[in-house]
mmCIF file of C-alpha atoms in Angstrom:
data_model
loop_
_atom_site.group_PDB
_atom_site.id
_atom_site.type_symbol
_atom_site.label_atom_id
_atom_site.label_comp_id
_atom_site.label_asym_id
_atom_site.label_seq_id
_atom_site.Cartn_x
_atom_site.Cartn_y
_atom_site.Cartn_z
ATOM 1 C CA MET A 230 -198.552 -25.691 -25.534
ATOM 2 C CA ASP A 231 -201.036 -22.733 -25.392
ATOM 3 C CA ASN A 232 -201.378 -21.543 -29.050
ATOM 4 C CA ASN A 233 -203.020 -18.358 -27.810
ATOM 5 C CA LYS A 234 -199.697 -17.522 -25.854
ATOM 6 C CA PRO A 235 -197.745 -14.446 -27.295
ATOM 7 C CA GLN A 236 -194.510 -15.961 -28.868
ATOM 8 C CA TYR A 237 -192.389 -13.036 -27.715
ATOM 9 C CA LYS A 238 -191.705 -10.955 -24.653
ATOM 10 C CA LYS A 239 -192.763 -7.602 -25.997
ATOM 11 C CA LYS A 240 -190.082 -4.693 -25.737
ATOM 12 C CA PHE A 241 -190.910 -1.187 -24.919
ATOM 13 C CA TYR A 242 -191.291 1.141 -27.737
ATOM 14 C CA PRO A 243 -190.287 4.895 -27.167
ATOM 15 C CA ILE A 244 -192.469 7.813 -27.559
ATOM 16 C CA ASN A 245 -191.427 9.692 -30.907
ATOM 17 C CA GLN A 246 -191.858 13.440 -31.492
ATOM 18 C CA ASP A 247 -195.383 12.688 -33.540
ATOM 19 C CA LEU A 248 -197.030 11.059 -30.653
ATOM 20 C CA ARG A 249 -195.387 13.538 -28.063
ATOM 21 C CA SER A 250 -196.936 16.610 -29.951
ATOM 22 C CA TYR A 251 -200.289 14.615 -30.111
ATOM 23 C CA LEU A 252 -200.091 14.306 -26.329
ATOM 24 C CA GLU A 253 -199.169 17.783 -25.837
ATOM 25 C CA HIS A 254 -202.123 18.910 -27.797
ATOM 26 C CA TYR A 255 -204.579 16.900 -26.012
ATOM 27 C CA LYS A 256 -203.165 17.737 -22.546
ATOM 28 C CA ARG A 257 -201.847 14.523 -21.713
ATOM 29 C CA VAL A 258 -198.353 15.907 -21.004
ATOM 30 C CA THR A 259 -197.255 17.112 -17.352
ATOM 31 C CA ARG A 260 -194.182 17.557 -15.188
ATOM 32 C CA THR A 261 -193.429 15.784 -12.039
ATOM 33 C CA ASN A 262 -190.389 15.342 -9.679
ATOM 34 C CA VAL A 263 -190.690 11.611 -9.511
ATOM 35 C CA PHE A 264 -189.808 9.297 -12.343
ATOM 36 C CA TYR A 265 -190.561 5.627 -12.723
ATOM 37 C CA ASP A 266 -186.742 4.724 -12.274
ATOM 38 C CA ASP A 267 -186.777 6.774 -8.979
ATOM 39 C CA LEU A 268 -189.165 4.445 -7.400
ATOM 40 C CA LEU A 269 -186.995 1.472 -8.320
ATOM 41 C CA ARG A 270 -184.709 2.765 -5.784
ATOM 42 C CA PHE A 271 -186.609 1.056 -2.819
ATOM 43 C CA GLN A 272 -184.645 -0.257 0.056
ATOM 44 C CA GLY A 273 -186.749 -3.305 0.722
ATOM 45 C CA SER A 274 -189.771 -5.069 0.255
ATOM 46 C CA ILE A 275 -192.516 -7.432 1.633
ATOM 47 C CA ALA A 276 -195.052 -9.828 -0.247
ATOM 48 C CA VAL A 277 -198.574 -8.539 -0.533
ATOM 49 C CA PHE A 278 -201.151 -11.445 0.221
ATOM 50 C CA ASP A 279 -204.790 -11.351 -0.343
ATOM 51 C CA LYS A 280 -207.563 -11.920 2.240
ATOM 52 C CA ASP A 281 -207.375 -15.675 1.557
ATOM 53 C CA ASP A 282 -203.575 -15.532 2.040
ATOM 54 C CA ASN A 283 -202.686 -16.119 -1.453
ATOM 55 C CA ASP A 284 -199.737 -14.382 -2.957
ATOM 56 C CA THR A 285 -200.782 -11.418 -5.071
ATOM 57 C CA LEU A 286 -197.518 -11.404 -6.849
ATOM 58 C CA TRP A 287 -197.175 -7.553 -5.609
ATOM 59 C CA VAL A 288 -194.754 -6.441 -3.227
ATOM 60 C CA ARG A 289 -194.978 -3.463 -0.776
ATOM 61 C CA VAL A 290 -191.983 -1.397 -0.991
ATOM 62 C CA TYR A 291 -190.239 0.874 1.392
ATOM 63 C CA TYR A 292 -187.625 3.706 0.946
ATOM 64 C CA ASN A 293 -184.991 5.243 3.266
ATOM 65 C CA GLU A 294 -186.540 8.152 5.373
ATOM 66 C CA PHE A 295 -184.837 11.027 3.343
ATOM 67 C CA GLU A 296 -186.333 9.632 -0.039
ATOM 68 C CA LYS A 297 -189.445 8.730 1.548
ATOM 69 C CA VAL A 298 -190.458 12.245 2.214
ATOM 70 C CA GLU A 299 -189.590 13.671 -1.026
ATOM 71 C CA ILE A 300 -191.369 10.583 -3.017
ATOM 72 C CA ASP A 301 -194.378 11.058 -0.778
ATOM 73 C CA ASN A 302 -194.647 14.639 -1.675
ATOM 74 C CA SER A 303 -194.131 14.136 -5.430
ATOM 75 C CA LEU A 304 -196.901 11.268 -5.339
ATOM 76 C CA LYS A 305 -199.379 13.613 -3.828
ATOM 77 C CA LYS A 306 -198.524 16.357 -6.419
ATOM 78 C CA ILE A 307 -199.205 13.627 -9.124
ATOM 79 C CA TYR A 308 -202.800 12.820 -7.369
ATOM 80 C CA THR A 309 -203.701 16.696 -7.792
ATOM 81 C CA LEU A 310 -202.651 16.700 -11.499
ATOM 82 C CA LEU A 311 -204.864 13.487 -12.258
ATOM 83 C CA HIS A 312 -207.847 14.621 -10.168
ATOM 84 C CA ALA A 313 -207.703 18.460 -9.460
ATOM 85 C CA ASP A 314 -205.882 19.954 -12.597
ATOM 86 C CA GLY A 315 -202.845 20.442 -10.229
ATOM 87 C CA ASP A 316 -204.710 22.414 -7.568
ATOM 88 C CA GLU A 317 -202.573 21.834 -4.398
ATOM 89 C CA ARG A 318 -204.711 23.761 -1.821
ATOM 90 C CA ASN A 319 -205.702 20.495 0.020
ATOM 91 C CA ILE A 320 -202.540 18.468 -0.460
ATOM 92 C CA GLN A 321 -201.809 18.706 3.254
ATOM 93 C CA PHE A 322 -204.753 16.375 3.725
ATOM 94 C CA LEU A 323 -203.560 13.768 1.570
ATOM 95 C CA ASN A 324 -201.465 10.843 2.684
ATOM 96 C CA VAL A 325 -199.640 8.070 0.762
ATOM 97 C CA ASP A 326 -200.652 4.855 2.380
ATOM 98 C CA TYR A 327 -198.350 2.613 0.658
ATOM 99 C CA ILE A 328 -196.701 1.842 -2.687
ATOM 100 C CA ASP A 329 -196.657 -1.499 -4.197
ATOM 101 C CA PHE A 330 -194.579 -2.766 -6.953
ATOM 102 C CA CYS A 331 -196.016 -5.611 -9.427
ATOM 103 C CA THR A 332 -193.567 -8.408 -10.086
ATOM 104 C CA PHE A 333 -195.605 -10.093 -12.589
ATOM 105 C CA GLY A 334 -196.319 -9.168 -16.192
ATOM 106 C CA ASN A 335 -194.557 -7.080 -18.729
ATOM 107 C CA SER A 336 -194.926 -3.324 -17.555
ATOM 108 C CA GLN A 337 -194.077 -4.038 -13.746
ATOM 109 C CA PRO A 338 -196.085 -1.017 -12.426
ATOM 110 C CA PHE A 339 -196.079 0.664 -9.213
ATOM 111 C CA ARG A 340 -199.503 0.985 -7.348
ATOM 112 C CA VAL A 341 -199.867 4.098 -5.145
ATOM 113 C CA LYS A 342 -202.608 4.362 -2.622
ATOM 114 C CA ILE A 343 -203.591 7.835 -1.673
ATOM 115 C CA ARG A 344 -205.992 8.647 1.209
ATOM 116 C CA ASN A 345 -207.717 11.709 2.213
ATOM 117 C CA ILE A 346 -207.202 11.864 6.060
ATOM 118 C CA LEU A 347 -210.293 14.119 6.545
ATOM 119 C CA ASN A 348 -212.669 11.510 5.275
ATOM 120 C CA ASP A 349 -210.733 8.288 4.843
ATOM 121 C CA ASN A 350 -211.703 8.173 1.259
ATOM 122 C CA TYR A 351 -208.894 6.821 -0.890
ATOM 123 C CA THR A 352 -207.992 5.892 -4.551
ATOM 124 C CA HIS A 353 -205.030 4.348 -6.486
ATOM 125 C CA PHE A 354 -202.938 5.291 -9.665
ATOM 126 C CA TYR A 355 -200.190 3.590 -11.174
ATOM 127 C CA ILE A 356 -196.762 4.667 -12.417
ATOM 128 C CA LYS A 357 -195.163 2.797 -15.110
ATOM 129 C CA LYS A 358 -192.489 3.074 -17.852
ATOM 130 C CA ALA A 359 -193.784 4.802 -20.679
ATOM 131 C CA ASP A 360 -194.465 2.687 -23.642
ATOM 132 C CA ALA A 361 -195.776 3.843 -27.033
ATOM 133 C CA SER A 362 -197.832 1.015 -28.016
ATOM 134 C CA ARG A 363 -199.637 0.963 -24.494
ATOM 135 C CA ILE A 364 -200.452 4.907 -25.026
ATOM 136 C CA PHE A 365 -201.910 4.203 -28.084
ATOM 137 C CA GLY A 366 -204.220 1.614 -26.616
ATOM 138 C CA LEU A 367 -205.128 3.837 -23.944
ATOM 139 C CA GLU A 368 -206.069 6.672 -26.451
ATOM 140 C CA LEU A 369 -207.869 4.219 -28.756
ATOM 141 C CA GLU A 370 -209.886 2.947 -25.748
ATOM 142 C CA HIS A 371 -210.586 6.533 -24.777
ATOM 143 C CA ILE A 372 -211.917 7.184 -28.440
ATOM 144 C CA LEU A 373 -213.495 3.924 -29.630
ATOM 145 C CA SER A 374 -214.930 2.465 -26.312
ATOM 146 C CA PRO A 375 -217.679 3.998 -23.921
ATOM 147 C CA ASN A 376 -215.139 4.555 -21.453
ATOM 148 C CA ARG A 377 -212.935 7.521 -20.769
ATOM 149 C CA ILE A 378 -209.243 7.160 -19.749
ATOM 150 C CA ASN A 379 -207.274 9.462 -17.542
ATOM 151 C CA PHE A 380 -203.446 9.414 -17.882
ATOM 152 C CA LEU A 381 -200.457 11.480 -18.023
ATOM 153 C CA VAL A 382 -197.155 11.261 -19.508
ATOM 154 C CA PHE A 383 -193.752 13.089 -18.330
ATOM 155 C CA GLU A 384 -190.810 12.046 -20.382
ATOM 156 C CA ASP A 385 -190.266 8.233 -20.045
ATOM 157 C CA THR A 386 -192.890 7.930 -17.130
ATOM 158 C CA LEU A 387 -196.571 7.270 -17.641
ATOM 159 C CA ILE A 388 -199.069 7.918 -14.889
ATOM 160 C CA GLU A 389 -202.524 6.033 -15.165
ATOM 161 C CA GLU A 390 -205.655 6.381 -13.079
ATOM 162 C CA HIS A 391 -207.101 3.331 -11.512
ATOM 163 C CA ILE A 392 -209.831 1.511 -13.436
ATOM 164 C CA VAL A 393 -212.423 0.264 -10.897
ATOM 165 C CA GLY A 394 -213.825 -3.176 -11.252
ATOM 166 C CA ILE A 395 -213.641 -6.789 -10.478
ATOM 167 C CA PRO A 396 -210.742 -8.783 -12.299
ATOM 168 C CA GLY A 397 -212.376 -11.158 -14.872
ATOM 169 C CA ASP A 398 -210.579 -14.263 -13.351
ATOM 170 C CA VAL A 399 -211.666 -13.239 -9.757
ATOM 171 C CA PHE A 400 -215.284 -12.576 -11.096
ATOM 172 C CA ILE A 401 -215.180 -16.179 -12.661
ATOM 173 C CA GLU A 402 -214.054 -17.879 -9.326
ATOM 174 C CA ASN A 403 -216.030 -15.632 -6.791
ATOM 175 C CA ASN A 404 -218.860 -13.881 -8.304
ATOM 176 C CA LEU A 405 -220.240 -15.590 -11.544
ATOM 177 C CA LYS A 406 -221.984 -18.467 -9.915
ATOM 178 C CA ASP A 407 -224.076 -16.072 -7.803
ATOM 179 C CA CYS A 408 -225.482 -14.254 -10.873
ATOM 180 C CA GLU A 409 -229.075 -14.847 -11.786
ATOM 181 C CA GLU A 410 -229.876 -16.323 -15.113
ATOM 182 C CA HIS A 411 -230.778 -12.925 -16.649
ATOM 183 C CA GLU A 412 -227.598 -11.188 -15.432
ATOM 184 C CA LYS A 413 -225.575 -14.199 -17.049
ATOM 185 C CA ALA A 414 -227.336 -13.437 -20.409
ATOM 186 C CA GLN A 415 -226.576 -9.745 -19.855
ATOM 187 C CA ILE A 416 -222.639 -10.584 -19.361
ATOM 188 C CA ALA A 417 -222.859 -12.723 -22.271
ATOM 189 C CA LYS A 418 -223.964 -9.779 -24.361
ATOM 190 C CA GLU A 419 -221.323 -7.491 -22.797
ATOM 191 C CA PHE A 420 -218.557 -10.103 -23.683
ATOM 192 C CA VAL A 421 -219.602 -10.127 -27.211
ATOM 193 C CA LYS A 422 -219.457 -6.410 -27.524
ATOM 194 C CA PHE A 423 -216.053 -6.362 -25.757
ATOM 195 C CA ASN A 424 -214.919 -9.064 -28.180
ATOM 196 C CA GLU A 425 -215.857 -6.709 -31.167
ATOM 197 C CA ARG A 426 -213.974 -3.900 -29.761
ATOM 198 C CA CYS A 427 -210.750 -5.549 -29.038
ATOM 199 C CA MET A 428 -210.983 -7.201 -32.456
ATOM 200 C CA ILE A 429 -211.663 -4.074 -34.292
ATOM 201 C CA GLY A 430 -209.365 -1.805 -32.389
ATOM 202 C CA LEU A 431 -206.377 -4.637 -32.428
ATOM 203 C CA LEU A 432 -206.071 -4.760 -28.672
ATOM 204 C CA GLY A 433 -204.488 -8.039 -28.026
ATOM 205 C CA ASP A 434 -203.957 -10.446 -25.073
ATOM 206 C CA MET A 435 -207.374 -9.771 -23.327
ATOM 207 C CA ARG A 436 -207.381 -12.747 -20.822
ATOM 208 C CA ALA A 437 -209.694 -12.652 -17.917
ATOM 209 C CA TYR A 438 -207.063 -10.903 -15.680
ATOM 210 C CA ASN A 439 -206.625 -7.999 -18.079
ATOM 211 C CA PHE A 440 -209.981 -6.842 -18.040
ATOM 212 C CA VAL A 441 -212.599 -6.185 -15.280
ATOM 213 C CA ILE A 442 -216.298 -6.656 -14.719
ATOM 214 C CA VAL A 443 -218.049 -3.377 -13.699
ATOM 215 C CA PRO A 444 -221.443 -4.272 -11.790
ATOM 216 C CA ILE A 445 -223.819 -1.281 -11.949
ATOM 217 C CA TYR A 446 -227.054 -0.964 -9.911
ATOM 218 C CA ASP A 447 -230.060 0.186 -12.185
ATOM 219 C CA PHE A 448 -233.353 0.398 -10.513
ATOM 220 C CA ASP A 449 -234.109 -3.213 -9.594
ATOM 221 C CA GLN A 450 -231.542 -4.842 -11.249
ATOM 222 C CA ARG A 451 -227.569 -5.266 -11.783
ATOM 223 C CA VAL A 452 -225.970 -4.891 -15.239
ATOM 224 C CA PHE A 453 -222.546 -5.538 -16.006
ATOM 225 C CA LYS A 454 -219.852 -3.779 -18.204
ATOM 226 C CA ILE A 455 -216.578 -5.034 -19.209
ATOM 227 C CA ARG A 456 -213.348 -2.864 -19.479
ATOM 228 C CA ALA A 457 -209.946 -3.437 -20.489
ATOM 229 C CA ILE A 458 -207.358 -2.599 -18.020
ATOM 230 C CA ASP A 459 -204.112 -3.702 -19.721
ATOM 231 C CA PHE A 460 -202.977 -2.036 -23.123
ATOM 232 C CA ASP A 461 -199.666 -3.482 -23.335
ATOM 233 C CA GLN A 462 -200.457 -5.673 -26.284
ATOM 234 C CA GLN A 463 -202.035 -3.090 -28.433
ATOM 235 C CA SER A 464 -201.372 -3.568 -32.099
ATOM 236 C CA TYR A 465 -198.386 -5.951 -31.439
ATOM 237 C CA GLU A 466 -199.008 -9.506 -32.159
ATOM 238 C CA GLY A 467 -198.981 -11.111 -35.486
ATOM 239 C CA ARG A 468 -201.549 -13.649 -35.068
ATOM 240 C CA PHE A 469 -205.238 -12.134 -35.559
ATOM 241 C CA ARG A 470 -206.691 -14.674 -33.179
ATOM 242 C CA LEU A 471 -204.900 -12.953 -30.222
ATOM 243 C CA TYR A 472 -207.195 -9.964 -30.708
ATOM 244 C CA LYS A 473 -210.241 -12.166 -30.100
ATOM 245 C CA PRO A 474 -211.020 -12.453 -26.420
ATOM 246 C CA HIS A 475 -213.382 -15.283 -26.875
ATOM 247 C CA LEU A 476 -210.581 -17.591 -28.120
ATOM 248 C CA PHE A 477 -208.424 -17.536 -24.768
ATOM 249 C CA LYS A 478 -208.780 -20.589 -22.559
ATOM 250 C CA GLU A 479 -208.819 -18.215 -19.439
ATOM 251 C CA ASN A 480 -211.955 -16.769 -20.741
ATOM 252 C CA LEU A 481 -213.848 -20.013 -21.484
ATOM 253 C CA PRO A 482 -216.484 -19.428 -18.913
ATOM 254 C CA PHE A 483 -217.641 -16.227 -20.313
ATOM 255 C CA ASN A 484 -217.551 -17.859 -23.964
ATOM 256 C CA LEU A 485 -219.624 -20.616 -22.575
ATOM 257 C CA LEU A 486 -222.217 -18.122 -21.366
ATOM 258 C CA VAL A 487 -222.319 -16.701 -24.818
ATOM 259 C CA LYS A 488 -223.206 -20.133 -26.273
ATOM 260 C CA GLU A 489 -225.546 -20.942 -23.521
ATOM 261 C CA LYS A 490 -227.568 -17.671 -23.199
ATOM 262 C CA LEU A 491 -227.290 -16.405 -26.895
ATOM 263 C CA ASN A 492 -228.239 -17.949 -30.260
ATOM 264 C CA LYS A 493 -226.812 -17.105 -33.465
ATOM 265 C CA ASN A 494 -228.927 -14.178 -34.359
ATOM 266 C CA ALA A 495 -228.579 -12.434 -30.974
ATOM 267 C CA ILE A 496 -224.829 -12.741 -31.436
ATOM 268 C CA GLU A 497 -225.035 -11.256 -34.724
ATOM 269 C CA GLN A 498 -227.324 -8.517 -33.441
ATOM 270 C CA TYR A 499 -225.068 -7.257 -30.611
ATOM 271 C CA GLN A 500 -221.874 -7.538 -32.929
ATOM 272 C CA ASN A 501 -223.577 -5.441 -35.442
ATOM 273 C CA GLU A 502 -224.787 -2.918 -32.636
ATOM 274 C CA GLU A 503 -221.387 -2.719 -31.293
ATOM 275 C CA ARG A 504 -219.906 -1.826 -34.824
ATOM 276 C CA SER A 505 -222.652 0.685 -35.548
ATOM 277 C CA ILE A 506 -222.109 2.602 -32.243
ATOM 278 C CA LEU A 507 -218.368 2.176 -32.750
ATOM 279 C CA VAL A 508 -218.646 4.013 -36.107
ATOM 280 C CA LYS A 509 -220.682 6.941 -34.317
ATOM 281 C CA ARG A 510 -217.928 7.243 -32.014
ATOM 282 C CA LEU A 511 -215.354 7.476 -34.879
ATOM 283 C CA LEU A 512 -217.348 10.044 -36.584
ATOM 284 C CA ASP A 513 -217.624 12.069 -33.346
ATOM 285 C CA SER A 514 -213.878 11.972 -32.759
ATOM 286 C CA GLU A 515 -212.622 12.212 -36.483
ATOM 287 C CA SER A 516 -210.317 15.043 -35.998
ATOM 288 C CA ARG A 517 -208.624 13.599 -32.915
ATOM 289 C CA LEU A 518 -208.341 10.083 -34.418
ATOM 290 C CA LYS A 519 -206.736 11.506 -37.598
ATOM 291 C CA ARG A 520 -204.116 12.898 -35.400
ATOM 292 C CA LEU A 521 -203.661 9.880 -33.326
ATOM 293 C CA LEU A 522 -203.441 7.759 -36.493
ATOM 294 C CA LEU A 523 -200.876 9.938 -38.096
ATOM 295 C CA ALA A 524 -198.740 9.493 -34.911
ATOM 296 C CA MET A 525 -199.282 5.954 -34.924
ATOM 297 C CA LYS A 526 -198.234 5.247 -38.502
ATOM 298 C CA SER A 527 -194.882 7.006 -37.797
ATOM 299 C CA THR A 528 -194.282 4.736 -34.753
ATOM 300 C CA ASN A 529 -192.534 1.342 -34.862
ATOM 301 C CA LEU A 530 -194.825 -0.721 -32.657
ATOM 302 C CA ALA A 531 -194.122 -4.451 -33.785
ATOM 303 C CA PRO A 532 -191.381 -6.454 -35.518
ATOM 304 C CA PRO A 533 -191.815 -6.541 -39.406
ATOM 305 C CA GLU A 534 -192.709 -10.342 -39.352
ATOM 306 C CA HIS A 535 -195.835 -9.442 -37.016
ATOM 307 C CA ILE A 536 -197.031 -6.725 -39.418
ATOM 308 C CA GLU A 537 -196.618 -9.239 -42.456
ATOM 309 C CA GLN A 538 -198.524 -11.813 -40.781
ATOM 310 C CA LEU A 539 -201.191 -9.804 -39.231
ATOM 311 C CA ARG A 540 -202.068 -7.793 -42.506
ATOM 312 C CA GLU A 541 -202.357 -11.331 -44.345
ATOM 313 C CA GLU A 542 -204.699 -12.732 -41.646
ATOM 314 C CA VAL A 543 -207.013 -9.647 -41.518
ATOM 315 C CA TYR A 544 -207.182 -9.640 -45.321
ATOM 316 C CA GLN A 545 -208.348 -13.292 -45.351
ATOM 317 C CA PHE A 546 -210.821 -12.278 -42.658
ATOM 318 C CA THR A 547 -212.267 -9.182 -44.349
ATOM 319 C CA LEU A 548 -210.981 -9.593 -48.119
ATOM 320 C CA ASP A 549 -210.389 -5.924 -48.071
ATOM 321 C CA LYS A 550 -207.414 -5.230 -50.235
ATOM 322 C CA ASP A 551 -206.522 -2.288 -48.551
ATOM 323 C CA PHE A 552 -204.798 -4.297 -45.614
ATOM 324 C CA LYS A 553 -202.256 -5.642 -48.392
ATOM 325 C CA LYS A 554 -200.987 -2.237 -48.793
ATOM 326 C CA ALA A 555 -200.526 -1.662 -44.971
ATOM 327 C CA ASP A 556 -196.828 -1.377 -44.054
ATOM 328 C CA SER A 557 -197.283 -0.500 -40.435
ATOM 329 C CA MET A 558 -199.508 -1.407 -37.366
ATOM 330 C CA GLY A 559 -200.802 2.061 -37.595
ATOM 331 C CA GLU A 560 -201.820 1.578 -41.110
ATOM 332 C CA ILE A 561 -203.653 -1.776 -40.350
ATOM 333 C CA VAL A 562 -205.568 -0.110 -37.444
ATOM 334 C CA GLU A 563 -206.558 2.765 -39.926
ATOM 335 C CA VAL A 564 -207.574 0.313 -42.637
ATOM 336 C CA ALA A 565 -209.642 -1.477 -40.193
ATOM 337 C CA LEU A 566 -211.403 1.585 -38.931
ATOM 338 C CA ASN A 567 -212.085 2.754 -42.702
ATOM 339 C CA PHE A 568 -213.537 -0.771 -43.406
ATOM 340 C CA MET A 569 -215.834 -0.179 -40.298
ATOM 341 C CA LYS A 570 -216.901 3.134 -41.687
ATOM 342 C CA ARG A 571 -217.554 1.920 -45.076
ATOM 343 C CA ASN A 572 -219.669 -0.955 -44.069
ATOM 344 C CA PHE A 573 -221.495 -0.035 -41.124
ATOM 345 C CA ARG A 574 -222.102 3.871 -41.476
ATOM 346 C CA ASN A 575 -225.603 3.370 -42.386
ATOM 347 C CA ILE A 576 -226.642 0.827 -39.778
ATOM 348 C CA ASP A 577 -229.257 2.378 -37.617
ATOM 349 C CA PHE A 578 -230.536 0.325 -34.611
#
């Protein structure tokens, strides 16, 4: 039995008025003519295989001719909302190459490929059922991490920009063995920092297939960044260990790199560096974060037993009595971030 496996299938939590007001204030709300449920009315599908003929667990869907025209036009308009603030002057040069549906996982998203027929450049975006905890995860990632997140919400539909990178499990299988030793050390450093961000922000279930490795060419070397791509388990699980990526068996190769390439002092240095820069991000976004946490505290994000278990386990980890008073997942996140500000505000690297 996998002790790290979530015990319950997570349900979807609705967007309440406080969260909707927050999204409107920060220009995350839009209008569109196609909803997630509209895309579910496909007429048929075929399995999608990768270049090695492995089933990807995605299926390519198709619609009747009348609906396809309407859906394609709406999807191209969504692309302009994501990337051009709704400017449709060049919409005639856009083409919907395909729509895929994921049969695996909790959110079951649609993946849309949009191509510019003038230059053959293309990009993807995703359409999902809007879930409050996922939206809080996206916003916390936008505020707390070095990455910016582009998404829009319309009623009960969530539209997310594609996050570029190599899925962690694919990287382990196909890329890690070809990395040079100094690159492996750099990956180990990034994994330590990624682990800190997930733990502090309570982003759960970061198994290798839920984050990507982003190679970046810098002068005469490659450096690697790690980005979360799945935010369904934001502040949901009761077990604190599920917010620590290094404890998942799927991430063992990355954890072994940390043990091989970094000594205890280096690990502590990188943890403190990440905590310090995270506090700087908190202070830079104080007003926005305050609004977000107010909405988060007013939203039910997990069963009561998860909240009780998590606040006790985090208290045992930090010995901060404020966790004992937390009555919601939003309050636990708020106490965790306040704990960081008190303890790492004056660290300067």
